[in-house]
Coordinates of C-alpha atoms in Angstrom, one line a residue:
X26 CA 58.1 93.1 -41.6
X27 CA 54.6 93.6 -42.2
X28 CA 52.3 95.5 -39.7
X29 CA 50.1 92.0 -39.1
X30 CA 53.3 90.2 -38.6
X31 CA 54.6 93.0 -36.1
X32 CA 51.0 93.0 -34.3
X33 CA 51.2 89.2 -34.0
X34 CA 54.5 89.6 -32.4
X35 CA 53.5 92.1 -29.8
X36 CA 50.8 89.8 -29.3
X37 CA 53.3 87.2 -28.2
X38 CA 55.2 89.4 -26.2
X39 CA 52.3 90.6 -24.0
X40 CA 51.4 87.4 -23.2
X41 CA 54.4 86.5 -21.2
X42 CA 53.4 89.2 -19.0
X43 CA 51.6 89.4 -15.9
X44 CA 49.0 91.8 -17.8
X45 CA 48.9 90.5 -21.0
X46 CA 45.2 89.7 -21.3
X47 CA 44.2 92.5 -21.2
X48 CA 47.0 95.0 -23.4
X49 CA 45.2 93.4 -26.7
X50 CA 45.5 94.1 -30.1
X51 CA 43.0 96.6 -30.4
X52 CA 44.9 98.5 -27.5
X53 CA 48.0 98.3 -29.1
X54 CA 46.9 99.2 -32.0
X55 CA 45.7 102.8 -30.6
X56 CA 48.9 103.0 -29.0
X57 CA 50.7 103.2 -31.7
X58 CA 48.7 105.6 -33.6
X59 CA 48.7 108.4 -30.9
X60 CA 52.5 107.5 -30.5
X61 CA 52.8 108.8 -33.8
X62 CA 52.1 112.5 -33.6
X63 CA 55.3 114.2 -32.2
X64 CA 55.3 115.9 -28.8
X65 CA 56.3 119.8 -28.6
X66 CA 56.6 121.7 -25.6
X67 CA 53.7 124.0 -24.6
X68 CA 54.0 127.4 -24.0
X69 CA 51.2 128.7 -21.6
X70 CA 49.8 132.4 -22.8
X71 CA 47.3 135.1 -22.2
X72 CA 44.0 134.1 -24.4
X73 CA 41.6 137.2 -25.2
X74 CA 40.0 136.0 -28.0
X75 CA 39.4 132.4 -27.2
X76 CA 36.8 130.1 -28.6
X77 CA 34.8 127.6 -27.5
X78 CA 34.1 123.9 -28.7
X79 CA 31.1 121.7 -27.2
X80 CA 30.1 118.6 -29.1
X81 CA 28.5 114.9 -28.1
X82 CA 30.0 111.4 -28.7
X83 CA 28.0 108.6 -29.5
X84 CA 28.5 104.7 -30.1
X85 CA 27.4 103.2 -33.3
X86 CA 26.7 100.0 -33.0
X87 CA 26.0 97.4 -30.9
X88 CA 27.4 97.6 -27.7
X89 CA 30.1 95.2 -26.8
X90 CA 30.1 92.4 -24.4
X91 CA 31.6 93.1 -20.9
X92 CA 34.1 90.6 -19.5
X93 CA 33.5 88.1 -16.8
X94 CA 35.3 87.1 -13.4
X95 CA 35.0 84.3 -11.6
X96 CA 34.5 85.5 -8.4
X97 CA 35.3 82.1 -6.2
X98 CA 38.8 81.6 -7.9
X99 CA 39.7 84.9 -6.4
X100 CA 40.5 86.7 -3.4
X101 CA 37.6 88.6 -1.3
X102 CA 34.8 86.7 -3.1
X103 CA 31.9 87.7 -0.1
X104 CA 33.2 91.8 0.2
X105 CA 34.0 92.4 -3.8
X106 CA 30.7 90.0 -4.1
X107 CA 28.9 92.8 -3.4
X108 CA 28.5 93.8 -6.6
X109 CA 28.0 90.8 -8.6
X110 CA 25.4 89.2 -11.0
X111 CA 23.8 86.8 -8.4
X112 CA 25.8 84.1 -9.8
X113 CA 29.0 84.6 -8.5
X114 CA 30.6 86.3 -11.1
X115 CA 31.9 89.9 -11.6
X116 CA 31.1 91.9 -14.5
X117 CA 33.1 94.9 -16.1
X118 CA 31.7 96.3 -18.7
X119 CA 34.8 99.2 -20.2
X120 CA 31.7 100.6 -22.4
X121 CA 30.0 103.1 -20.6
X122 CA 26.9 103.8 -22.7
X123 CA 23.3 105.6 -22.6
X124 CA 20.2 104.0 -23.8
X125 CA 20.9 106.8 -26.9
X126 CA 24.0 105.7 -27.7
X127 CA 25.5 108.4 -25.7
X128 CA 29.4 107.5 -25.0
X129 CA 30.8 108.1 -21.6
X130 CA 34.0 108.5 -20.0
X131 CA 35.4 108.7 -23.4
X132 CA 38.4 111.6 -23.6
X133 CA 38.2 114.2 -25.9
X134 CA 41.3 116.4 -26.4
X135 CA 42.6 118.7 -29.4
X136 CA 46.3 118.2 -31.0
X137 CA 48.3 121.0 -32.7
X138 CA 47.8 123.8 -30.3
X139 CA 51.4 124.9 -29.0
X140 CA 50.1 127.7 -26.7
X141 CA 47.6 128.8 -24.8
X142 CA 45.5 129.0 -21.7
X143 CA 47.3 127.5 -18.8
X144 CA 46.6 124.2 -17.3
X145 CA 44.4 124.2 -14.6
X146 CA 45.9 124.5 -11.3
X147 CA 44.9 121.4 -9.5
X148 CA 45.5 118.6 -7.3
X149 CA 47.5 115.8 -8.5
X150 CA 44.8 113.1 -10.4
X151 CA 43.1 110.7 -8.0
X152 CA 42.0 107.2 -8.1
X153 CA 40.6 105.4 -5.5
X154 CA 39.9 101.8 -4.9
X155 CA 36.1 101.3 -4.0
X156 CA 34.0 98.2 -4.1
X157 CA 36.3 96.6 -5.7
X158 CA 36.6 99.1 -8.5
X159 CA 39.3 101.5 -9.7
X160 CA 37.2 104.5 -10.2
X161 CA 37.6 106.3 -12.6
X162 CA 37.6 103.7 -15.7
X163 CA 39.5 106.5 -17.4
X164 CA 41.7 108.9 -16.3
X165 CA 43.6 112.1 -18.3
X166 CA 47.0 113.2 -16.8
X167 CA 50.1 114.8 -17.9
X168 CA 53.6 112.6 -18.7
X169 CA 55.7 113.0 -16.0
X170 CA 53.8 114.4 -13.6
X171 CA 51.8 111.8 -10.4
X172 CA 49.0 110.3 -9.6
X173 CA 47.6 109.7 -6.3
X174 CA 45.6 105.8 -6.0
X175 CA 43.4 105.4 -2.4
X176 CA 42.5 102.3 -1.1
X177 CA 38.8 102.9 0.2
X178 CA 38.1 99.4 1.3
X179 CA 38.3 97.0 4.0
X180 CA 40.3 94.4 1.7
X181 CA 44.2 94.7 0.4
X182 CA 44.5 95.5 -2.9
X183 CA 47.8 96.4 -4.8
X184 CA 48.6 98.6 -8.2
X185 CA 50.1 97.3 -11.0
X186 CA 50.8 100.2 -13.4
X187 CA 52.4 99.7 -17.2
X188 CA 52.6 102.0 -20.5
X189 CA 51.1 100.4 -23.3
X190 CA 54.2 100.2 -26.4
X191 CA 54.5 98.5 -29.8
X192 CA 57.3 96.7 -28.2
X193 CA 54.8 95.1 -25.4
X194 CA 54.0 96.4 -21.9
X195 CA 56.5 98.5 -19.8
X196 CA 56.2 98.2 -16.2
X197 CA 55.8 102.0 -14.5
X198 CA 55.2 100.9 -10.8
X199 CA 54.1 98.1 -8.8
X200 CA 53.5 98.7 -5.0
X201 CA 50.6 97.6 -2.4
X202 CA 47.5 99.8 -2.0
X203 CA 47.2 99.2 1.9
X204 CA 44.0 99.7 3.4
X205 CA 42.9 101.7 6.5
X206 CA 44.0 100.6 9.8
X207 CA 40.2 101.1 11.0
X208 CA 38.7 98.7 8.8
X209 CA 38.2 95.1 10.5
X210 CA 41.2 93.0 9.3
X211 CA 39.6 89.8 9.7
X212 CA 36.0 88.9 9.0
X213 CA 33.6 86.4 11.3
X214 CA 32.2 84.9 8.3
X215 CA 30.8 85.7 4.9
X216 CA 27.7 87.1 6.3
X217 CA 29.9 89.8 8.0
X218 CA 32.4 90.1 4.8
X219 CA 29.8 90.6 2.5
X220 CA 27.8 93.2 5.0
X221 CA 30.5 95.3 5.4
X222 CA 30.1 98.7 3.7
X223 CA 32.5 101.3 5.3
X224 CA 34.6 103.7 3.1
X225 CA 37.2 105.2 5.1
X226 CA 40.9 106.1 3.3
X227 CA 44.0 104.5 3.8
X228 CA 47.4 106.0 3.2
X229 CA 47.2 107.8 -0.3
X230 CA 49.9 106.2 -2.7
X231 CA 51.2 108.9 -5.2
X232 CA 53.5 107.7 -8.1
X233 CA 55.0 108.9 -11.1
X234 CA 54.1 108.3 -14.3
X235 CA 56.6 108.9 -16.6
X236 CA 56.2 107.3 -20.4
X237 CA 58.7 106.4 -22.6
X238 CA 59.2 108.7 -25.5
X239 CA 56.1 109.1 -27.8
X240 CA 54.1 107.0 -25.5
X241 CA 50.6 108.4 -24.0
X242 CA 49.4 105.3 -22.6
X243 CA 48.9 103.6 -19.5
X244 CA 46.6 100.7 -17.3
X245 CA 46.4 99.6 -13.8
X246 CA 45.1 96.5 -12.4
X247 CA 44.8 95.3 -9.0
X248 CA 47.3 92.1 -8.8
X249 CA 45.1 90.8 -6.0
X250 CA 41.6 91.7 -8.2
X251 CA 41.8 91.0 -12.1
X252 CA 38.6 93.0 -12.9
X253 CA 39.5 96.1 -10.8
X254 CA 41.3 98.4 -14.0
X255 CA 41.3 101.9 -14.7
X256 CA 43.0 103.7 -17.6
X257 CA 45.2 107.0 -18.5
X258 CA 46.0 108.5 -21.6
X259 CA 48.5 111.3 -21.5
X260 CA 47.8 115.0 -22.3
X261 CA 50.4 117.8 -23.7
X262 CA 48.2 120.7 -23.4
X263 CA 45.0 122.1 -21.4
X264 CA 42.5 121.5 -23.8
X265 CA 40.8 118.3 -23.1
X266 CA 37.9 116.9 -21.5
X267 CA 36.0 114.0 -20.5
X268 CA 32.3 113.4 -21.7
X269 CA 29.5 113.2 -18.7
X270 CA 26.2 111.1 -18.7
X271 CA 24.7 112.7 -22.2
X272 CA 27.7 111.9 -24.0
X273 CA 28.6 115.7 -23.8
X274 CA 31.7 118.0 -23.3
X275 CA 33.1 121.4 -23.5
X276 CA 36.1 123.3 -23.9
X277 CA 36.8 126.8 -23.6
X278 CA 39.4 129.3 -24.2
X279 CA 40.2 127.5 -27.2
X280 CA 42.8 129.8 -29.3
X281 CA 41.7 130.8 -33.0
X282 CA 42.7 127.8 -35.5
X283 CA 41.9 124.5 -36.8
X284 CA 43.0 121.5 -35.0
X285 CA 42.6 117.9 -34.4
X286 CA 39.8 116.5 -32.6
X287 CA 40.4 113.1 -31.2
X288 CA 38.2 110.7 -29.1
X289 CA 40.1 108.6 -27.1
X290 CA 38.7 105.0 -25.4
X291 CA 41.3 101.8 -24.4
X292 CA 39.1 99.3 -26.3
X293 CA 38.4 101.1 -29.6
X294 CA 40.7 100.5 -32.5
X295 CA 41.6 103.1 -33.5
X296 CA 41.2 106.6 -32.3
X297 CA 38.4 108.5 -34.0
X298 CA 39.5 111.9 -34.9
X299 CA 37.9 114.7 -36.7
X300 CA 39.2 118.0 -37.7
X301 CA 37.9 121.3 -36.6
X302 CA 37.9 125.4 -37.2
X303 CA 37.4 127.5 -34.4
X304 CA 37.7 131.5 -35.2
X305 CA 37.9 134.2 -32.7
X306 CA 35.6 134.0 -29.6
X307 CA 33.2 131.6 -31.4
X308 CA 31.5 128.5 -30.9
X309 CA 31.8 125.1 -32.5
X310 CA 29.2 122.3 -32.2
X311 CA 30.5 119.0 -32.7
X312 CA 29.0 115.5 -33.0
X313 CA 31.2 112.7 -33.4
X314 CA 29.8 108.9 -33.9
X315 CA 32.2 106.3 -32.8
X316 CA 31.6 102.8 -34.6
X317 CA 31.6 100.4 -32.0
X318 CA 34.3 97.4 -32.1
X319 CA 33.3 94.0 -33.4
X320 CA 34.1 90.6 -32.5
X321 CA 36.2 89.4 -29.6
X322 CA 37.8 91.9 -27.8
X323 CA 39.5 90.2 -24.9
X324 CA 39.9 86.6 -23.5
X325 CA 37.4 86.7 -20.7
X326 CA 34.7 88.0 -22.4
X327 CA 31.2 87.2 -21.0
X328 CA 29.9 83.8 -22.3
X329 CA 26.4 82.4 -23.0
X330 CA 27.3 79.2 -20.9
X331 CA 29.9 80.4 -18.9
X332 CA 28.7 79.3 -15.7
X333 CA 29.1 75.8 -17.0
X334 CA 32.1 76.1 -18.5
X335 CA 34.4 77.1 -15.6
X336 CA 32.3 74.8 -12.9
X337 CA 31.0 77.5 -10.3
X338 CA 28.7 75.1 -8.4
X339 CA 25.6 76.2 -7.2
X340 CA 27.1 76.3 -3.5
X341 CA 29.9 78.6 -4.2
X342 CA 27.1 80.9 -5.9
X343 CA 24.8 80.9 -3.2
X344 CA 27.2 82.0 -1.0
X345 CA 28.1 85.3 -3.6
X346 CA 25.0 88.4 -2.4
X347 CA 25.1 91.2 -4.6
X348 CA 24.1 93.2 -1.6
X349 CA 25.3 96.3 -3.1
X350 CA 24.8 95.8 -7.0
X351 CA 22.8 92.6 -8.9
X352 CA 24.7 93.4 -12.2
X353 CA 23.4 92.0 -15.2
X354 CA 25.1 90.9 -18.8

């Protein structure tokens, strides 16, 4: 079997499930590749003569279109509202990027190193639930260790969690993301809903995630709110980091060697790796450009006359305040 042919059938598959719009080829695709570089066990060690490695990513390219939500065909249209385009419609834009093309939120780890410095000794990975958002887009964690999601709002919401796999999507939990028993449970009217802005915590819900073999992977998505997702990819040692507002990151205690360098983001092709040399206690400068995706990258991509097309009348808009956030395409 060819790989388009095997693509095209995990296409097929993915669409008979509940998330299947938005595990795409491109996803897939970048599944696979990470799933082929095998997984050793780390051994943690004393580093003396560390090195460090600081670099910036950047998009090439034009940015891509952010998806769209029709915000009156689901639930909590005046509260998630909030944060809308003034037209009644959500926008998530998975590209977070600088007016220089810097790339944020993107993960940037190195492969090959089997020891060194131990992993940090922190809490268990959060997510929370906020405005209608899973926050962070992108999340790193290790396999078979939790994560802890928070429902900030004063609306249910619910986590649906799969593993991305060449064979389709691979359910790793499903269970409701109840909200604080101090928030209002049922609003006046819209006026109120939409007004609303307390953030208080309700009970933390901490799950396993536990891949199948080879598999670094994973989304959730609210099953109540289609545009509230946030990623993972899996990490088998310490060194790794996330890139901030410049596009920037930084790892230290790096142990003496050459490795692999690779940028990780859900909706990019392929993963963009590059190779690097890092000698005793030095310092390695790295700028990596990522060429941004072309053509369509998911179903519900932002149209030019989507309004239109799906029927929001001017009412239901009207009714929509981005009180908290006008967003724009």
């Amino acid at each position: 079997m060819t790989l388009g042919t095997t693509m095209q059938s995990e296409q097929r598959t993915m669409k008979k499930s509940s998330f299947g719009w938005v595990l795409g080829l491109a996803t897939v695709a970048l599944a696979s590749s990470l799933a082929s570089s095998p997984v050793s066990a780390y051994e943690e060690v004393s580093v003396s003569d560390g090195g460090t490695l600081t670099g910036i990513v950047k998009l090439e390219g034009t940015v891509p279109k952010p998806k769209g939500y029709n915000l009156t065909t689901l639930p909590d249209p005046f509260y998630c509202g909030r944060i809308s385009d003034g037209e009644g419609w959500r926008i998530l834009q998975p590209f977070n990027v600088g007016p220089g093309g810097e790339f944020r939120e993107v993960v940037v780890y190195l492969e090959g190193i089997e020891k060194g410095k131990a992993f940090a000794e922190k809490e268990v990975p959060q997510i929370e639930a906020k405005d209608c958002l899973f926050l962070p887009f992108t999340t790193v964690v290790r396999d078979d260790q939790s994560v802890t999601v928070v429902n900030m709002d004063p609306v249910m919401h619910d986590i649906q969690a799969y593993e991305t796999s060449n064979l389709g999507a691979r359910v790793l939990f499903n269970v409701p993301l109840p909200m604080n028993p101090q928030h209002p449970r049922n609003f006046k009217d819209r006026t109120e809903a939409g007004m609303y802005h307390k953030h208080m915590a309700g009970p933390p819900m901490k799950e396993l995630v536990k891949l199948s073999k080879g598999r670094r992977i994973f989304v959730m998505q609210c099953g109540f709110h289609a545009y509230m997702e946030s990623w993972g990819v899996a990490i088998t040692n310490p060194y790794f980091a996330k890139t901030d507002e410049q596009g920037r990151f930084t790892m230290t205690d790096v142990p003496p060697g050459t490795y692999k360098l690779v940028i990780w983001h859900p909706y990019i092709r392929t993963a963009t790796e590059q190779t690097v040399t890092i000698g005793p206690k030095g310092t390695v400068e790295a700028t990596i450009g990522v060429p941004a995706p072309t053509g369509r990258l998911y179903a519900n991509e932002v149209l030019d006359h989507a309004y239109t097309r799906y029927n929001v009348t001017e009412e239901a808009k009207k009714e929509i305040d981005p009180l908290l956030q006008k967003q724009a395409h």
